[in-house]
Amino acid sequence: MSYRVIALDLDGTLLTPAKTILPQSIEALKRARQAGVKVAIVTGRHHCAIHPFYQALELDTPAICCNGTYLYDYQAKKVLAADPLDKDQALRVIEMLDEKGIHGLLYVDDAMLYQTPTGHVTRTLKWAESLPPHQRPLFVQVPDLATAAREAQSIWKFALSHENTDELQRFANQVEAELGLACEWSWHDQVDIAQRGNSKGRRLAEWVASLGLSMQDVIAFGDNYNDLSMLEAVGLGVAMGNADEAIKARAKQVIGTNLEPGIAAVIQQQLL
């Protein structure tokens, strides 16, 4: 069939481990856009942490951010649709984090907030500092995460990391059981907490429908558990070779790792 939309996860998928995009991917996606195909970023990232890649691909489509929590229009610089965390829910999560000694990032409005600079936070800050000033996402260290949450207009998600993944899994289970929130693994040592019902697949389906298309018109590329909701719902769900075996088993196609030009090859074969 003829696909009309390409949906791309970033980390572990379109991006190499060095957070760059392979030139073959850039060229193939450019040719696809010239052929009238819509190309969209569907990511766990905050919209302020997508700028370098959005600009490299010369996109004009909205970005699906924070695992489907919101749809962001870069041209108008505004949120088009969103289901953020309730403030009371977020404050309860912060209380639970303090009790367990788990740290991470809180994604709000136009910034990412942190109280304690853990390894994950430090690595992300280092990446941000490597970018030109106009492309740098806004990271803010706050003295008290709860106070910052109360002052935020919209709370998108928590991105939590911990060296003990078993402990992190137990915390995620507790949050799901007590608060009914959604906990998804977006990296091998990172759990994202957001409003239940949000997912990449759901938000992608809404946007695709607004174009007058169906999910069968979409090719999606992903590598992690937060990508499954779109990989399983689209016409062609493609898992990266660096994905867990469980992800590969549920995708329609498996290609090479994010260091190989597999994305370009699929686009060439299916669309060009």
PDB file of C-alpha atoms in Angstrom:
ATOM      1  CA  MET A   1       0.000   0.000   0.000  1.00  0.00           C
ATOM      2  CA  SER A   2       0.977   3.647  -0.262  1.00  0.00           C
ATOM      3  CA  TYR A   3       1.887   5.157   3.103  1.00  0.00           C
ATOM      4  CA  ARG A   4       1.180   8.838   3.727  1.00  0.00           C
ATOM      5  CA  VAL A   5       2.767   9.485   7.146  1.00  0.00           C
ATOM      6  CA  ILE A   6       6.109   8.633   8.760  1.00  0.00           C
ATOM      7  CA  ALA A   7       6.173   8.692  12.582  1.00  0.00           C
ATOM      8  CA  LEU A   8       9.601   8.745  14.190  1.00  0.00           C
ATOM      9  CA  ASP A   9      10.727   8.112  17.725  1.00  0.00           C
ATOM     10  CA  LEU A  10      13.987   9.936  18.490  1.00  0.00           C
ATOM     11  CA  ASP A  11      16.255   8.365  21.125  1.00  0.00           C
ATOM     12  CA  GLY A  12      17.400   4.902  20.172  1.00  0.00           C
ATOM     13  CA  THR A  13      15.625   5.157  16.825  1.00  0.00           C
ATOM     14  CA  LEU A  14      16.256   8.153  14.563  1.00  0.00           C
ATOM     15  CA  LEU A  15      19.137   9.318  16.774  1.00  0.00           C
ATOM     16  CA  THR A  16      22.470   7.559  17.072  1.00  0.00           C
ATOM     17  CA  PRO A  17      23.972   7.053  20.553  1.00  0.00           C
ATOM     18  CA  ALA A  18      25.810  10.362  19.950  1.00  0.00           C
ATOM     19  CA  LYS A  19      22.420  12.116  19.469  1.00  0.00           C
ATOM     20  CA  THR A  20      22.965  12.742  15.774  1.00  0.00           C
ATOM     21  CA  ILE A  21      20.863  11.809  12.735  1.00  0.00           C
ATOM     22  CA  LEU A  22      22.444   9.662  10.033  1.00  0.00           C
ATOM     23  CA  PRO A  23      22.825  11.587   6.749  1.00  0.00           C
ATOM     24  CA  GLN A  24      21.040   8.743   4.920  1.00  0.00           C
ATOM     25  CA  SER A  25      18.003   9.256   7.159  1.00  0.00           C
ATOM     26  CA  ILE A  26      17.994  13.007   6.576  1.00  0.00           C
ATOM     27  CA  GLU A  27      18.137  12.543   2.799  1.00  0.00           C
ATOM     28  CA  ALA A  28      15.446   9.827   2.692  1.00  0.00           C
ATOM     29  CA  LEU A  29      13.085  11.834   4.893  1.00  0.00           C
ATOM     30  CA  LYS A  30      13.652  14.927   2.766  1.00  0.00           C
ATOM     31  CA  ARG A  31      12.754  12.995  -0.362  1.00  0.00           C
ATOM     32  CA  ALA A  32       9.674  11.568   1.331  1.00  0.00           C
ATOM     33  CA  ARG A  33       8.478  15.059   2.282  1.00  0.00           C
ATOM     34  CA  GLN A  34       9.061  16.253  -1.279  1.00  0.00           C
ATOM     35  CA  ALA A  35       6.845  13.365  -2.400  1.00  0.00           C
ATOM     36  CA  GLY A  36       4.048  14.657  -0.163  1.00  0.00           C
ATOM     37  CA  VAL A  37       4.532  12.350   2.811  1.00  0.00           C
ATOM     38  CA  LYS A  38       3.989  13.882   6.264  1.00  0.00           C
ATOM     39  CA  VAL A  39       6.908  13.331   8.658  1.00  0.00           C
ATOM     40  CA  ALA A  40       6.286  13.678  12.389  1.00  0.00           C
ATOM     41  CA  ILE A  41       8.404  13.314  15.516  1.00  0.00           C
ATOM     42  CA  VAL A  42       6.710  11.192  18.192  1.00  0.00           C
ATOM     43  CA  THR A  43       8.873  11.271  21.287  1.00  0.00           C
ATOM     44  CA  GLY A  44       9.105  11.040  25.038  1.00  0.00           C
ATOM     45  CA  ARG A  45      11.025  14.314  24.980  1.00  0.00           C
ATOM     46  CA  HIS A  46       9.827  17.761  25.985  1.00  0.00           C
ATOM     47  CA  HIS A  47       9.227  20.010  22.967  1.00  0.00           C
ATOM     48  CA  CYS A  48      12.093  22.257  24.054  1.00  0.00           C
ATOM     49  CA  ALA A  49      14.490  19.307  23.692  1.00  0.00           C
ATOM     50  CA  ILE A  50      13.586  18.557  20.067  1.00  0.00           C
ATOM     51  CA  HIS A  51      14.754  21.745  18.359  1.00  0.00           C
ATOM     52  CA  PRO A  52      18.032  20.485  16.818  1.00  0.00           C
ATOM     53  CA  PHE A  53      16.358  17.493  15.196  1.00  0.00           C
ATOM     54  CA  TYR A  54      13.210  19.305  14.130  1.00  0.00           C
ATOM     55  CA  GLN A  55      15.322  21.910  12.380  1.00  0.00           C
ATOM     56  CA  ALA A  56      17.707  19.362  10.841  1.00  0.00           C
ATOM     57  CA  LEU A  57      14.732  17.621   9.243  1.00  0.00           C
ATOM     58  CA  GLU A  58      13.147  20.952   8.199  1.00  0.00           C
ATOM     59  CA  LEU A  59       9.747  19.855   9.461  1.00  0.00           C
ATOM     60  CA  ASP A  60       6.505  21.832   9.499  1.00  0.00           C
ATOM     61  CA  THR A  61       4.339  19.267  11.306  1.00  0.00           C
ATOM     62  CA  PRO A  62       3.370  19.350  14.984  1.00  0.00           C
ATOM     63  CA  ALA A  63       5.444  17.211  17.339  1.00  0.00           C
ATOM     64  CA  ILE A  64       3.929  14.614  19.658  1.00  0.00           C
ATOM     65  CA  CYS A  65       5.743  15.096  22.966  1.00  0.00           C
ATOM     66  CA  CYS A  66       6.132  13.414  26.344  1.00  0.00           C
ATOM     67  CA  ASN A  67       4.791  10.038  25.156  1.00  0.00           C
ATOM     68  CA  GLY A  68       1.635  11.565  23.735  1.00  0.00           C
ATOM     69  CA  THR A  69       0.847  13.921  26.608  1.00  0.00           C
ATOM     70  CA  TYR A  70       0.603  16.855  24.194  1.00  0.00           C
ATOM     71  CA  LEU A  71       0.777  17.954  20.570  1.00  0.00           C
ATOM     72  CA  TYR A  72       3.021  20.967  19.991  1.00  0.00           C
ATOM     73  CA  ASP A  73       2.929  23.375  17.032  1.00  0.00           C
ATOM     74  CA  TYR A  74       6.424  24.777  16.484  1.00  0.00           C
ATOM     75  CA  GLN A  75       5.305  27.383  13.959  1.00  0.00           C
ATOM     76  CA  ALA A  76       2.687  28.889  16.269  1.00  0.00           C
ATOM     77  CA  LYS A  77       4.718  28.037  19.389  1.00  0.00           C
ATOM     78  CA  LYS A  78       1.714  26.658  21.206  1.00  0.00           C
ATOM     79  CA  VAL A  79       0.192  23.449  22.506  1.00  0.00           C
ATOM     80  CA  LEU A  80      -2.614  22.204  20.270  1.00  0.00           C
ATOM     81  CA  ALA A  81      -3.967  19.403  22.467  1.00  0.00           C
ATOM     82  CA  ALA A  82      -2.922  18.090  25.868  1.00  0.00           C
ATOM     83  CA  ASP A  83      -3.779  15.893  28.844  1.00  0.00           C
ATOM     84  CA  PRO A  84      -1.347  16.989  31.566  1.00  0.00           C
ATOM     85  CA  LEU A  85      -0.979  15.626  35.072  1.00  0.00           C
ATOM     86  CA  ASP A  86      -3.334  16.899  37.730  1.00  0.00           C
ATOM     87  CA  LYS A  87      -1.396  19.089  40.159  1.00  0.00           C
ATOM     88  CA  ASP A  88      -2.460  17.090  43.215  1.00  0.00           C
ATOM     89  CA  GLN A  89      -1.333  13.883  41.492  1.00  0.00           C
ATOM     90  CA  ALA A  90       2.057  15.418  40.696  1.00  0.00           C
ATOM     91  CA  LEU A  91       2.527  16.612  44.277  1.00  0.00           C
ATOM     92  CA  ARG A  92       1.745  13.136  45.583  1.00  0.00           C
ATOM     93  CA  VAL A  93       4.325  11.638  43.192  1.00  0.00           C
ATOM     94  CA  ILE A  94       6.908  14.110  44.533  1.00  0.00           C
ATOM     95  CA  GLU A  95       6.100  13.047  48.102  1.00  0.00           C
ATOM     96  CA  MET A  96       6.580   9.401  47.134  1.00  0.00           C
ATOM     97  CA  LEU A  97       9.868  10.213  45.375  1.00  0.00           C
ATOM     98  CA  ASP A  98      11.172  11.932  48.503  1.00  0.00           C
ATOM     99  CA  GLU A  99      10.205   8.902  50.586  1.00  0.00           C
ATOM    100  CA  LYS A 100      12.095   6.525  48.257  1.00  0.00           C
ATOM    101  CA  GLY A 101      15.074   8.773  47.486  1.00  0.00           C
ATOM    102  CA  ILE A 102      14.449   8.587  43.731  1.00  0.00           C
ATOM    103  CA  HIS A 103      15.236  11.594  41.562  1.00  0.00           C
ATOM    104  CA  GLY A 104      14.685  12.788  38.031  1.00  0.00           C
ATOM    105  CA  LEU A 105      13.229  15.507  35.856  1.00  0.00           C
ATOM    106  CA  LEU A 106       9.843  17.190  36.014  1.00  0.00           C
ATOM    107  CA  TYR A 107       8.617  18.369  32.607  1.00  0.00           C
ATOM    108  CA  VAL A 108       6.464  21.496  32.820  1.00  0.00           C
ATOM    109  CA  ASP A 109       5.340  24.273  30.461  1.00  0.00           C
ATOM    110  CA  ASP A 110       8.500  25.211  28.498  1.00  0.00           C
ATOM    111  CA  ALA A 111      11.172  23.764  30.788  1.00  0.00           C
ATOM    112  CA  MET A 112      12.542  20.705  32.551  1.00  0.00           C
ATOM    113  CA  LEU A 113      13.059  21.034  36.290  1.00  0.00           C
ATOM    114  CA  TYR A 114      15.235  19.069  38.687  1.00  0.00           C
ATOM    115  CA  GLN A 115      16.191  19.283  42.313  1.00  0.00           C
ATOM    116  CA  THR A 116      19.054  16.797  42.528  1.00  0.00           C
ATOM    117  CA  PRO A 117      21.512  16.418  39.588  1.00  0.00           C
ATOM    118  CA  THR A 118      21.599  12.634  39.186  1.00  0.00           C
ATOM    119  CA  GLY A 119      23.656  10.881  36.509  1.00  0.00           C
ATOM    120  CA  HIS A 120      20.805  10.984  33.991  1.00  0.00           C
ATOM    121  CA  VAL A 121      20.256  14.696  34.617  1.00  0.00           C
ATOM    122  CA  THR A 122      23.976  15.432  34.381  1.00  0.00           C
ATOM    123  CA  ARG A 123      24.285  13.595  31.057  1.00  0.00           C
ATOM    124  CA  THR A 124      21.301  15.452  29.656  1.00  0.00           C
ATOM    125  CA  LEU A 125      22.693  18.793  30.801  1.00  0.00           C
ATOM    126  CA  LYS A 126      26.006  18.002  29.139  1.00  0.00           C
ATOM    127  CA  TRP A 127      24.215  17.263  25.870  1.00  0.00           C
ATOM    128  CA  ALA A 128      22.284  20.543  26.112  1.00  0.00           C
ATOM    129  CA  GLU A 129      25.468  22.532  26.686  1.00  0.00           C
ATOM    130  CA  SER A 130      26.944  21.085  23.478  1.00  0.00           C
ATOM    131  CA  LEU A 131      24.211  22.758  21.395  1.00  0.00           C
ATOM    132  CA  PRO A 132      24.169  26.291  19.981  1.00  0.00           C
ATOM    133  CA  PRO A 133      22.459  28.658  22.449  1.00  0.00           C
ATOM    134  CA  HIS A 134      19.315  29.053  20.315  1.00  0.00           C
ATOM    135  CA  GLN A 135      18.767  25.281  20.313  1.00  0.00           C
ATOM    136  CA  ARG A 136      19.374  24.566  23.979  1.00  0.00           C
ATOM    137  CA  PRO A 137      16.456  23.222  26.013  1.00  0.00           C
ATOM    138  CA  LEU A 138      15.715  24.978  29.264  1.00  0.00           C
ATOM    139  CA  PHE A 139      16.827  23.052  32.347  1.00  0.00           C
ATOM    140  CA  VAL A 140      16.225  24.677  35.724  1.00  0.00           C
ATOM    141  CA  GLN A 141      17.521  23.470  39.074  1.00  0.00           C
ATOM    142  CA  VAL A 142      14.960  24.336  41.734  1.00  0.00           C
ATOM    143  CA  PRO A 143      15.351  24.285  45.527  1.00  0.00           C
ATOM    144  CA  ASP A 144      12.043  22.498  45.976  1.00  0.00           C
ATOM    145  CA  LEU A 145      10.317  20.444  43.290  1.00  0.00           C
ATOM    146  CA  ALA A 146       6.925  20.605  45.009  1.00  0.00           C
ATOM    147  CA  THR A 147       6.934  24.397  45.075  1.00  0.00           C
ATOM    148  CA  ALA A 148       7.926  24.494  41.405  1.00  0.00           C
ATOM    149  CA  ALA A 149       5.107  22.094  40.544  1.00  0.00           C
ATOM    150  CA  ARG A 150       2.559  24.296  42.306  1.00  0.00           C
ATOM    151  CA  GLU A 151       3.754  27.289  40.268  1.00  0.00           C
ATOM    152  CA  ALA A 152       3.644  25.508  36.899  1.00  0.00           C
ATOM    153  CA  GLN A 153       0.706  25.955  34.542  1.00  0.00           C
ATOM    154  CA  SER A 154       0.972  22.503  32.944  1.00  0.00           C
ATOM    155  CA  ILE A 155       2.789  19.432  34.248  1.00  0.00           C
ATOM    156  CA  TRP A 156       3.587  17.084  31.388  1.00  0.00           C
ATOM    157  CA  LYS A 157       5.406  14.167  32.999  1.00  0.00           C
ATOM    158  CA  PHE A 158       8.120  12.896  35.322  1.00  0.00           C
ATOM    159  CA  ALA A 159      11.232  11.269  33.850  1.00  0.00           C
ATOM    160  CA  LEU A 160      12.753   9.184  36.643  1.00  0.00           C
ATOM    161  CA  SER A 161      16.021   7.295  36.644  1.00  0.00           C
ATOM    162  CA  HIS A 162      17.644   5.044  39.231  1.00  0.00           C
ATOM    163  CA  GLU A 163      20.666   2.758  39.201  1.00  0.00           C
ATOM    164  CA  ASN A 164      18.535   0.006  40.765  1.00  0.00           C
ATOM    165  CA  THR A 165      15.970  -0.760  38.065  1.00  0.00           C
ATOM    166  CA  ASP A 166      14.153  -3.271  40.286  1.00  0.00           C
ATOM    167  CA  GLU A 167      13.531  -0.529  42.826  1.00  0.00           C
ATOM    168  CA  LEU A 168      12.404   1.789  40.031  1.00  0.00           C
ATOM    169  CA  GLN A 169       9.976  -0.885  38.802  1.00  0.00           C
ATOM    170  CA  ARG A 170       8.547  -1.275  42.301  1.00  0.00           C
ATOM    171  CA  PHE A 171       8.062   2.483  42.518  1.00  0.00           C
ATOM    172  CA  ALA A 172       6.308   2.528  39.146  1.00  0.00           C
ATOM    173  CA  ASN A 173       4.019  -0.286  40.282  1.00  0.00           C
ATOM    174  CA  GLN A 174       3.159   1.673  43.433  1.00  0.00           C
ATOM    175  CA  VAL A 175       2.375   4.838  41.451  1.00  0.00           C
ATOM    176  CA  GLU A 176       0.120   2.904  39.088  1.00  0.00           C
ATOM    177  CA  ALA A 177      -1.685   1.140  41.930  1.00  0.00           C
ATOM    178  CA  GLU A 178      -2.158   4.137  44.234  1.00  0.00           C
ATOM    179  CA  LEU A 179      -2.606   6.999  41.748  1.00  0.00           C
ATOM    180  CA  GLY A 180      -3.755   5.290  38.578  1.00  0.00           C
ATOM    181  CA  LEU A 181      -1.102   7.025  36.498  1.00  0.00           C
ATOM    182  CA  ALA A 182       0.685   5.599  33.454  1.00  0.00           C
ATOM    183  CA  CYS A 183       4.277   4.438  33.882  1.00  0.00           C
ATOM    184  CA  GLU A 184       6.236   3.593  30.735  1.00  0.00           C
ATOM    185  CA  TRP A 185       9.872   2.631  30.259  1.00  0.00           C
ATOM    186  CA  SER A 186      11.501   5.000  27.765  1.00  0.00           C
ATOM    187  CA  TRP A 187      15.080   3.848  28.394  1.00  0.00           C
ATOM    188  CA  HIS A 188      16.688   0.883  30.123  1.00  0.00           C
ATOM    189  CA  ASP A 189      16.944   2.833  33.395  1.00  0.00           C
ATOM    190  CA  GLN A 190      14.228   5.474  32.945  1.00  0.00           C
ATOM    191  CA  VAL A 191      10.523   5.369  33.764  1.00  0.00           C
ATOM    192  CA  ASP A 192       8.177   8.123  32.632  1.00  0.00           C
ATOM    193  CA  ILE A 193       5.081   8.947  34.688  1.00  0.00           C
ATOM    194  CA  ALA A 194       2.189  10.712  32.980  1.00  0.00           C
ATOM    195  CA  GLN A 195      -1.583  10.906  32.945  1.00  0.00           C
ATOM    196  CA  ARG A 196      -3.243   7.535  32.290  1.00  0.00           C
ATOM    197  CA  GLY A 197      -4.594   7.241  28.770  1.00  0.00           C
ATOM    198  CA  ASN A 198      -1.778   9.212  27.190  1.00  0.00           C
ATOM    199  CA  SER A 199       0.326   7.287  24.713  1.00  0.00           C
ATOM    200  CA  LYS A 200       2.221   7.861  21.508  1.00  0.00           C
ATOM    201  CA  GLY A 201      -0.283   5.700  19.661  1.00  0.00           C
ATOM    202  CA  ARG A 202      -3.361   7.541  20.896  1.00  0.00           C
ATOM    203  CA  ARG A 203      -2.050  11.031  20.140  1.00  0.00           C
ATOM    204  CA  LEU A 204      -0.685   9.929  16.781  1.00  0.00           C
ATOM    205  CA  ALA A 205      -4.070   8.442  15.844  1.00  0.00           C
ATOM    206  CA  GLU A 206      -5.810  11.708  16.743  1.00  0.00           C
ATOM    207  CA  TRP A 207      -3.419  13.765  14.630  1.00  0.00           C
ATOM    208  CA  VAL A 208      -3.541  11.357  11.692  1.00  0.00           C
ATOM    209  CA  ALA A 209      -7.363  11.458  11.789  1.00  0.00           C
ATOM    210  CA  SER A 210      -7.214  15.275  11.647  1.00  0.00           C
ATOM    211  CA  LEU A 211      -5.412  14.870   8.316  1.00  0.00           C
ATOM    212  CA  GLY A 212      -8.266  12.745   7.017  1.00  0.00           C
ATOM    213  CA  LEU A 213      -6.107   9.614   7.129  1.00  0.00           C
ATOM    214  CA  SER A 214      -6.068   6.378   9.126  1.00  0.00           C
ATOM    215  CA  MET A 215      -3.324   4.635  11.077  1.00  0.00           C
ATOM    216  CA  GLN A 216      -3.033   2.140   8.216  1.00  0.00           C
ATOM    217  CA  ASP A 217      -1.514   5.020   6.225  1.00  0.00           C
ATOM    218  CA  VAL A 218       1.384   5.313   8.700  1.00  0.00           C
ATOM    219  CA  ILE A 219       4.882   3.851   8.970  1.00  0.00           C
ATOM    220  CA  ALA A 220       6.244   4.175  12.523  1.00  0.00           C
ATOM    221  CA  PHE A 221       9.769   3.550  13.781  1.00  0.00           C
ATOM    222  CA  GLY A 222      10.593   2.880  17.441  1.00  0.00           C
ATOM    223  CA  ASP A 223      12.818   0.986  19.852  1.00  0.00           C
ATOM    224  CA  ASN A 224      11.280   0.941  23.312  1.00  0.00           C
ATOM    225  CA  TYR A 225       8.223   0.056  25.337  1.00  0.00           C
ATOM    226  CA  ASN A 226       6.725   3.540  25.066  1.00  0.00           C
ATOM    227  CA  ASP A 227       6.709   3.027  21.272  1.00  0.00           C
ATOM    228  CA  LEU A 228       4.558  -0.110  21.291  1.00  0.00           C
ATOM    229  CA  SER A 229       1.268   1.788  21.289  1.00  0.00           C
ATOM    230  CA  MET A 230       2.099   3.225  17.873  1.00  0.00           C
ATOM    231  CA  LEU A 231       4.128   0.330  16.441  1.00  0.00           C
ATOM    232  CA  GLU A 232       1.204  -2.038  16.910  1.00  0.00           C
ATOM    233  CA  ALA A 233      -1.466   0.372  15.643  1.00  0.00           C
ATOM    234  CA  VAL A 234       0.016   1.584  12.355  1.00  0.00           C
ATOM    235  CA  GLY A 235       0.120   0.029   8.917  1.00  0.00           C
ATOM    236  CA  LEU A 236       3.816  -0.767   9.261  1.00  0.00           C
ATOM    237  CA  GLY A 237       5.452  -0.755  12.693  1.00  0.00           C
ATOM    238  CA  VAL A 238       9.242  -1.019  12.444  1.00  0.00           C
ATOM    239  CA  ALA A 239      11.457  -1.906  15.420  1.00  0.00           C
ATOM    240  CA  MET A 240      15.131  -1.045  15.565  1.00  0.00           C
ATOM    241  CA  GLY A 241      17.757  -3.776  15.863  1.00  0.00           C
ATOM    242  CA  ASN A 242      18.872  -2.332  19.212  1.00  0.00           C
ATOM    243  CA  ALA A 243      15.379  -2.778  20.700  1.00  0.00           C
ATOM    244  CA  ASP A 244      14.583  -5.421  23.305  1.00  0.00           C
ATOM    245  CA  GLU A 245      13.472  -8.755  21.886  1.00  0.00           C
ATOM    246  CA  ALA A 246       9.998  -8.161  23.319  1.00  0.00           C
ATOM    247  CA  ILE A 247       9.648  -5.019  21.171  1.00  0.00           C
ATOM    248  CA  LYS A 248      10.919  -6.762  18.059  1.00  0.00           C
ATOM    249  CA  ALA A 249       8.434  -9.582  18.554  1.00  0.00           C
ATOM    250  CA  ARG A 250       5.501  -7.159  18.461  1.00  0.00           C
ATOM    251  CA  ALA A 251       6.641  -5.123  15.438  1.00  0.00           C
ATOM    252  CA  LYS A 252       5.777  -5.964  11.847  1.00  0.00           C
ATOM    253  CA  GLN A 253       9.374  -5.471  10.696  1.00  0.00           C
ATOM    254  CA  VAL A 254      12.813  -5.349  12.349  1.00  0.00           C
ATOM    255  CA  ILE A 255      15.745  -3.457  10.851  1.00  0.00           C
ATOM    256  CA  GLY A 256      19.346  -2.705  11.846  1.00  0.00           C
ATOM    257  CA  THR A 257      20.422  -0.682  14.848  1.00  0.00           C
ATOM    258  CA  ASN A 258      20.299   3.091  15.127  1.00  0.00           C
ATOM    259  CA  LEU A 259      23.891   3.140  13.840  1.00  0.00           C
ATOM    260  CA  GLU A 260      22.805   1.616  10.521  1.00  0.00           C
ATOM    261  CA  PRO A 261      20.802   3.230   7.668  1.00  0.00           C
ATOM    262  CA  GLY A 262      17.796   0.932   8.068  1.00  0.00           C
ATOM    263  CA  ILE A 263      15.267   3.767   8.349  1.00  0.00           C
ATOM    264  CA  ALA A 264      16.420   5.165   5.004  1.00  0.00           C
ATOM    265  CA  ALA A 265      16.214   1.703   3.445  1.00  0.00           C
ATOM    266  CA  VAL A 266      12.602   1.187   4.558  1.00  0.00           C
ATOM    267  CA  ILE A 267      11.595   4.628   3.294  1.00  0.00           C
ATOM    268  CA  GLN A 268      13.296   3.948  -0.017  1.00  0.00           C
ATOM    269  CA  GLN A 269      11.599   0.565  -0.356  1.00  0.00           C
ATOM    270  CA  GLN A 270       8.106   1.572   0.767  1.00  0.00           C
ATOM    271  CA  LEU A 271       7.768   5.146  -0.455  1.00  0.00           C
ATOM    272  CA  LEU A 272      10.401   6.083  -3.010  1.00  0.00           C
TER     273      LEU A 272
END
